[in-house]
CSV table of C-alpha atoms in Angstrom, one decimal:
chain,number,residue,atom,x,y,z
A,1,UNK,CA,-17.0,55.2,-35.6
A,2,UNK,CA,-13.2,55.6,-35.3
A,3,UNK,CA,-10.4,53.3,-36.8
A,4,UNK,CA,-10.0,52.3,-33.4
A,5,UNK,CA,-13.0,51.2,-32.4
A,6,UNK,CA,-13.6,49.0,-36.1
A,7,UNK,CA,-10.6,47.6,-35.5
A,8,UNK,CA,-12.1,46.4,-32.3
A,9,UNK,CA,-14.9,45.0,-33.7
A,10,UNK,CA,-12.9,43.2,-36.4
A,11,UNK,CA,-10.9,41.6,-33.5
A,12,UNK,CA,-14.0,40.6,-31.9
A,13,UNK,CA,-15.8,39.7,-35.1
A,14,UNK,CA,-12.5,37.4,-35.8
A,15,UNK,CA,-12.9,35.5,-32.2
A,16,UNK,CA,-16.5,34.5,-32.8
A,17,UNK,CA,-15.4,32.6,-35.8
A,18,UNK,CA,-13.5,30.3,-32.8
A,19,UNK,CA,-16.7,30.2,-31.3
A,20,UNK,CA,-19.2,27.6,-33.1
A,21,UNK,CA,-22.0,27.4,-30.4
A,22,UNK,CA,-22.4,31.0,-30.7
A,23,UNK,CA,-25.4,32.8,-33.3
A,24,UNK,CA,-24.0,35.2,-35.9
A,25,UNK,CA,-23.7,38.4,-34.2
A,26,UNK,CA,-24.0,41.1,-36.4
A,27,UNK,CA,-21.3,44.4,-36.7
A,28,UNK,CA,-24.0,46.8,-35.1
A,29,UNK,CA,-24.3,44.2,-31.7
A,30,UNK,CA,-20.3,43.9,-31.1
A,31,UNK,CA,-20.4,47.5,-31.2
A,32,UNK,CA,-22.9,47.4,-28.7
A,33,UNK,CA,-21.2,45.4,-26.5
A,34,UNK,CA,-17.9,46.9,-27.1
A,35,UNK,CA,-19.5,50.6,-26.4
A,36,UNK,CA,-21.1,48.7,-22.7
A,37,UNK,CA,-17.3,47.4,-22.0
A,38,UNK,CA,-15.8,50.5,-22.5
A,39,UNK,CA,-14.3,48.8,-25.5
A,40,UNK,CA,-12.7,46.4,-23.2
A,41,UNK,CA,-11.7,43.7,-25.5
A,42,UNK,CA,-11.5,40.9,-23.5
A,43,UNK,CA,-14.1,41.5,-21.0
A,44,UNK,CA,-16.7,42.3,-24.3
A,45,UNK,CA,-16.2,38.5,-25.1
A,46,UNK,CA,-16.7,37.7,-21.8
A,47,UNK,CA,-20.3,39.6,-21.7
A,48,UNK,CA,-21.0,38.0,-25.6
A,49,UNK,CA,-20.5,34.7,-24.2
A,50,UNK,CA,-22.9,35.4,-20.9
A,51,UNK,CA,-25.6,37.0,-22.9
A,52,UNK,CA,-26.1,34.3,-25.3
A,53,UNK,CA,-25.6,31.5,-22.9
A,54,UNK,CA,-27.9,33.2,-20.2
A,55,UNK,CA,-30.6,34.2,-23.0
A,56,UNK,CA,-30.2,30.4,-24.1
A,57,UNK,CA,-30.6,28.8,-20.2
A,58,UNK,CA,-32.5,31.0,-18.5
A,59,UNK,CA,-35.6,30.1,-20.1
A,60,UNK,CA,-37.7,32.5,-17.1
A,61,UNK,CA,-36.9,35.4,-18.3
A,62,UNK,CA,-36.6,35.0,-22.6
A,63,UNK,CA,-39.1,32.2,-23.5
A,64,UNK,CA,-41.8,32.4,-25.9
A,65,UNK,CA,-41.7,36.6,-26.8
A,66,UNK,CA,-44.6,36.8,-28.8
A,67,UNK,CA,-46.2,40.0,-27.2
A,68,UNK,CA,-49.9,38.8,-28.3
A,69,UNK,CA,-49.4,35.5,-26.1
A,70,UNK,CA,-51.5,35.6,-23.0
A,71,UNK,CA,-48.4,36.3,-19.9
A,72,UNK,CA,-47.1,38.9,-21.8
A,73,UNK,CA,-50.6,40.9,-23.0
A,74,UNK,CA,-50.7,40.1,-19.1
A,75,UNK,CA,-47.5,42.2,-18.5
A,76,UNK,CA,-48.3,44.7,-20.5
A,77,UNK,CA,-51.6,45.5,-19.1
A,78,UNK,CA,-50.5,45.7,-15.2
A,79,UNK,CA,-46.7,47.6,-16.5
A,80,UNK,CA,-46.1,51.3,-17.2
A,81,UNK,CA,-42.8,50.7,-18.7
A,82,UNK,CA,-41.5,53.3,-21.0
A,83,UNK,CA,-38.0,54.9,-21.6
A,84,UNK,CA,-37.7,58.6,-21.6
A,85,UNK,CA,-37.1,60.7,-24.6
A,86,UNK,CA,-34.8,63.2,-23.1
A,87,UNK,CA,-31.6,62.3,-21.4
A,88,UNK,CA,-29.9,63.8,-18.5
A,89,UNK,CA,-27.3,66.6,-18.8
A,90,UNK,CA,-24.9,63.5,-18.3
A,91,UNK,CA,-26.4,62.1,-21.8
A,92,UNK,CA,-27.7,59.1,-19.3
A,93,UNK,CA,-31.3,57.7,-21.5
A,94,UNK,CA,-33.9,56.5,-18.5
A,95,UNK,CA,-36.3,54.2,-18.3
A,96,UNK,CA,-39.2,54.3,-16.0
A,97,UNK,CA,-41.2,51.5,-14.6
A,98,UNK,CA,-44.9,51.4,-12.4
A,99,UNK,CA,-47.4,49.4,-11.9
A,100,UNK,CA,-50.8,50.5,-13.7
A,101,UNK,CA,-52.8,48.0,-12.2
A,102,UNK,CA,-52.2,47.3,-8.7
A,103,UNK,CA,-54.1,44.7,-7.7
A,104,UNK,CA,-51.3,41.9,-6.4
A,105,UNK,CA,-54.1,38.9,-7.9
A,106,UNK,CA,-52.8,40.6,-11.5
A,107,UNK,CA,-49.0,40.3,-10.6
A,108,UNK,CA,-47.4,37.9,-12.0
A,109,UNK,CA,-43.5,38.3,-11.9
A,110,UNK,CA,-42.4,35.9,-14.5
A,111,UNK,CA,-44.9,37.6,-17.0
A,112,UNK,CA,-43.1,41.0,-16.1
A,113,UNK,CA,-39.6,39.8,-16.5
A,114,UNK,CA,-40.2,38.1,-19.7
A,115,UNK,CA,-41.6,41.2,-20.8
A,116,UNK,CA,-38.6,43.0,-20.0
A,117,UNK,CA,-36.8,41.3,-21.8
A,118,UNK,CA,-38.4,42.1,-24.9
A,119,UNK,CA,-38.5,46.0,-24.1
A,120,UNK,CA,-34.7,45.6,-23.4
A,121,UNK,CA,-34.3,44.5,-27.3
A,122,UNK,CA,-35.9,47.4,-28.1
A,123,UNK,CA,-34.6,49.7,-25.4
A,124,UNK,CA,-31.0,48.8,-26.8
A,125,UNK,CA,-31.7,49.1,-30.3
A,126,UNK,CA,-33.1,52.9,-29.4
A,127,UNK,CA,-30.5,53.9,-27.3
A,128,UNK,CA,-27.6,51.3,-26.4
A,129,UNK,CA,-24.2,53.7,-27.9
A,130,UNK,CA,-25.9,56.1,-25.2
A,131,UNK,CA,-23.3,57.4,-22.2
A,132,UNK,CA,-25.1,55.7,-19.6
A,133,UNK,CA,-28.2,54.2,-18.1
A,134,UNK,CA,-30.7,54.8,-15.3
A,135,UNK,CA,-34.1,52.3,-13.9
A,136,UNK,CA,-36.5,54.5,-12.3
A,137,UNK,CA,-39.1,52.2,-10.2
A,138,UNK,CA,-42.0,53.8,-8.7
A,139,UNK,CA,-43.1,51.9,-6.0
A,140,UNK,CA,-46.6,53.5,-6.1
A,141,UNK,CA,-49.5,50.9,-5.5
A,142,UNK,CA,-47.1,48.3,-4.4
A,143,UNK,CA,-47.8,45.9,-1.3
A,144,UNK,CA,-47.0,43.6,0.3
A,145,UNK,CA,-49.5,41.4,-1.5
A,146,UNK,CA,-46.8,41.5,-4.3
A,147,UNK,CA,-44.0,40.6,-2.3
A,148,UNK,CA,-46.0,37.2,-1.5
A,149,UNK,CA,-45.5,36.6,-5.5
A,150,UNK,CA,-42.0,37.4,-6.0
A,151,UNK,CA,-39.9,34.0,-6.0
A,152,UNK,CA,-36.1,33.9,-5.4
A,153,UNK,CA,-34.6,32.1,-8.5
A,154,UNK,CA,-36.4,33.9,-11.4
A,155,UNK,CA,-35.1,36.9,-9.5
A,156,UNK,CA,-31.8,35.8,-9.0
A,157,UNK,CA,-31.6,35.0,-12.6
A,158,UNK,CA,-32.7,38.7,-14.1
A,159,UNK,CA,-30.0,40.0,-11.4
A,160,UNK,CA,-27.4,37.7,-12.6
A,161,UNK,CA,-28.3,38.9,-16.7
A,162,UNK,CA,-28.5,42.7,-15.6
A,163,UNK,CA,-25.1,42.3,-14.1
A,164,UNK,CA,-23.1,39.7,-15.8
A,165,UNK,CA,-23.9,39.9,-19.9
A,166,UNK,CA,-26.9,42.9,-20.3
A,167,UNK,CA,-24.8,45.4,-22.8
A,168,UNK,CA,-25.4,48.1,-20.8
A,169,UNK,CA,-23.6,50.9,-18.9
A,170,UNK,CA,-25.6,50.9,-15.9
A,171,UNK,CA,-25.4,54.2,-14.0
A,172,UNK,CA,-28.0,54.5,-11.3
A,173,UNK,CA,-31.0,52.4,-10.0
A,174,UNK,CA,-33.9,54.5,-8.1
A,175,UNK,CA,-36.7,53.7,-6.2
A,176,UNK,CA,-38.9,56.1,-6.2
A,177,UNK,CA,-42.5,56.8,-3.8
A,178,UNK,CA,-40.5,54.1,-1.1
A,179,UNK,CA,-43.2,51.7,0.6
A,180,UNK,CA,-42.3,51.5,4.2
A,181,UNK,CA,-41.4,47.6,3.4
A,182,UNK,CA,-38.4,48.3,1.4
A,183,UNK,CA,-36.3,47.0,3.5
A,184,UNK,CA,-38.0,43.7,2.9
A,185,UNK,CA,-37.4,44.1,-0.8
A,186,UNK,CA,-33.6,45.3,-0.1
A,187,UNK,CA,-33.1,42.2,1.8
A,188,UNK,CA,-34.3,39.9,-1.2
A,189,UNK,CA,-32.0,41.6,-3.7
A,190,UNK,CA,-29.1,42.4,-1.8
A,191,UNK,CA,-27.3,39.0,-1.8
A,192,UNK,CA,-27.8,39.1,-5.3
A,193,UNK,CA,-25.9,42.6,-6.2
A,194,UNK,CA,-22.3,43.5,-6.4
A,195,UNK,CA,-21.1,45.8,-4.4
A,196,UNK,CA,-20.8,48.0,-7.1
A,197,UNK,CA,-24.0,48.2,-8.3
A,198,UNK,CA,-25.5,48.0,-4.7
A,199,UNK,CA,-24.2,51.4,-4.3
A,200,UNK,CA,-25.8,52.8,-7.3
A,201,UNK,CA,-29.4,52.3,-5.6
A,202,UNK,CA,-30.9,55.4,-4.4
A,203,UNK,CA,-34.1,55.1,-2.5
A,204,UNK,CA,-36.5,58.0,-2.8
A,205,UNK,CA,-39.4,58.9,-0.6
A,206,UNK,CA,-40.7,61.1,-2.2
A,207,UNK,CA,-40.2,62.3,-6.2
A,208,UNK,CA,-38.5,65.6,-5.9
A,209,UNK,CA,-35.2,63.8,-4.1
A,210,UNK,CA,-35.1,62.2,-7.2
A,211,UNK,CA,-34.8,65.5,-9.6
A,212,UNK,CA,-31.0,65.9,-9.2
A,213,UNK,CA,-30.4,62.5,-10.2
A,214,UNK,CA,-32.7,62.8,-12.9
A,215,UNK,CA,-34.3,66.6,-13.8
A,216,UNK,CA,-37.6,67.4,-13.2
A,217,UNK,CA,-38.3,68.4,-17.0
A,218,UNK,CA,-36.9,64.8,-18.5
A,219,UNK,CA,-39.7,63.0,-16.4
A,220,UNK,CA,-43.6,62.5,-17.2
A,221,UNK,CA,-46.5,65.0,-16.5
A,222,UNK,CA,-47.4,63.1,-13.1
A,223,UNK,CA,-43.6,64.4,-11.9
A,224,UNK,CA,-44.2,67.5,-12.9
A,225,UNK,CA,-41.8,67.0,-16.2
A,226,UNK,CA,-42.3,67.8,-19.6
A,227,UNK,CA,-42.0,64.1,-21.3
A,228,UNK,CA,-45.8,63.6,-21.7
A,229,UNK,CA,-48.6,61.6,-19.9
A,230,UNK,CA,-47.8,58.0,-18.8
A,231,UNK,CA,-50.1,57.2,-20.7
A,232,UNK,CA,-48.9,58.7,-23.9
A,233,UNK,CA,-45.5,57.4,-23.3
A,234,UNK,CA,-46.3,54.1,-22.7
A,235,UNK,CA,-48.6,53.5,-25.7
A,236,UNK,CA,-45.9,54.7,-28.2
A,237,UNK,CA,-43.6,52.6,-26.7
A,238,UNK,CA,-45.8,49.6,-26.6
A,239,UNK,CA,-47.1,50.6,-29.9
A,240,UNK,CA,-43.0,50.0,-31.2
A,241,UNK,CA,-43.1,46.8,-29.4
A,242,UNK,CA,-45.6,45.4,-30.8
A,243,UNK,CA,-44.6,46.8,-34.2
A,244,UNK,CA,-41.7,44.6,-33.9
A,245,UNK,CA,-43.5,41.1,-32.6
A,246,UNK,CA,-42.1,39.4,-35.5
A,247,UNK,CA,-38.6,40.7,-34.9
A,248,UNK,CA,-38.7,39.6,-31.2
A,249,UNK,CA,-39.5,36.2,-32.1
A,250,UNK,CA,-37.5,35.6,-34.7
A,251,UNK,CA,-34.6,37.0,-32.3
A,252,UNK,CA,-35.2,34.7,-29.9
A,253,UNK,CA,-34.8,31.6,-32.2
A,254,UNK,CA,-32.3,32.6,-34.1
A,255,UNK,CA,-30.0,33.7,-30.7
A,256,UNK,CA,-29.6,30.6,-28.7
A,257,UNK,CA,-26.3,29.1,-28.2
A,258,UNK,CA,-25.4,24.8,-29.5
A,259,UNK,CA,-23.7,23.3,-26.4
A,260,UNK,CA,-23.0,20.8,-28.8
A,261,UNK,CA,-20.6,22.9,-30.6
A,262,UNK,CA,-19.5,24.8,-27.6
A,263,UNK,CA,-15.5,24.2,-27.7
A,264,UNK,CA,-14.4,22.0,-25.0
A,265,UNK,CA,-12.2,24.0,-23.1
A,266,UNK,CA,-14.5,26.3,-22.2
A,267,UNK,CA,-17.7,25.3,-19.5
A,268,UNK,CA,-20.6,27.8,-20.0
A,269,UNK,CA,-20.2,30.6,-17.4
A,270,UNK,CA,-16.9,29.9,-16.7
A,271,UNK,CA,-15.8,33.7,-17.2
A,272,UNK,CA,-17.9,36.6,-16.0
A,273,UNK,CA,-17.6,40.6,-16.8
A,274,UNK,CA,-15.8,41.3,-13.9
């Protein structure tokens, strides 16, 4: 770290003590969000503010963590989700998402996005100073017996958290193994994306388009890469999660904002990371 970039996070660190309804937030987290922000001052306190104050309202997506509750052992048995060891050449981490079970009478969205959330904690803590970030979705096993179970609001929400407070430096977002009713799914999520980050989706047919995105040999086995299994992958990152289930629901009470000490000249949400 640079004297530049401590004197940052002093600056920021100084502007949270103005900010009673927010939870401490520790030097390694403002770096985080600095680092997303492009160490942006004024547009990190923007994304502090939306994180906590999104993590705090949208109840959907970061209620009750506890990976041993029910939804989530739910989400975790029907979700491949895993990040990738190797980045690209650009130094971009990835994280890969499928279903493992397909059967759309398993699905349940709001299990999966409250499970995201908790593999974003630990996604970020792994690799959140990285150069950029990529979502690989293979659509394998998908239909349109899913579709029936997405609803509009909880999705509008995670679109809104990705977008407007996630520290992250979002890079690309593929689909991979395309069902022929993409389109459908496009349609949903469209109205809910910037332009910006609309025009980081790439939809893939089949796999290989997908190699100079992301190469062949930082993918799993099933792509042909040299990652590992799936399998292997996803049970030493689940293994991490759940060595961390304390941590995650401790987090979670301990990062909430107090409207009743929010200062009064300020509404919740009314700034946004432009």
């Amino acid at each position: 770290m640079d004297s530049e970039e401590q004197k940052d996070i002093e600056t920021i660190k100084t502007w949270l003590t103005t900010q009673p309804h927010l939870p401490e937030v520790s030097d390694i987290d403002v770096h985080r969000f600095l680092h997303s922000n492009y160490y942006d001052v004024e547009e990190t306190k923007v994304t502090i503010e939306n994180f906590y104050t999104m993590r705090t309202r949208f109840r959907d997506l970061f209620s009750n963590p506890d990976l041993l509750c029910d939804e989530l052992q739910n989400a975790m048995a029907i979700a491949d989700f895993t990040p990738l060891p190797q980045a690209t050449p650009e130094g971009y981490k990835v994280v890969i998402f499928r279903l493992a079970d397909t059967d759309p009478s398993h699905f349940s969205q709001k299990n999966l996005l409250r499970f995201f959330s908790v593999c974003m904690q630990q996604f970020l803590k792994e690799d959140g100073m990285a150069k950029g970030h990529v979502t690989i979705n293979d659509m394998t096993g998908v239909s349109l017996g899913h579709m029936k179970r997405l609803a509009l609001f909880p999705t509008k929400n995670y679109m809104t958290f990705i977008q407007e407070a996630a520290p992250i430096r979002l890079k690309g977002m593929h689909m991979v193994n395309i069902v022929p009713f993409v389109d459908k799914v496009m349609t949903l999520v469209k109205p809910l994306m910037k332009r910006e980050l609309y025009e980081m989706v790439h939809l893939h047919q089949h796999k290989e388009s997908l190699f100079p995105f992301v190469p062949q040999e930082c993918l799993p086995a099933e792509y042909g890469g040299k990652a590992g299994t799936f399998k292997e992958l996803r049970d030493n990152f689940y293994a991490k999660l759940l060595a961390n289930r304390e941590h995650y629901i401790r987090y979670e009470l301990d990062n909430r904002v107090d409207d009743s000490k929010r200062p009064a000249q300020r509404g919740w949400f009314s700034m946004f990371r432009r």
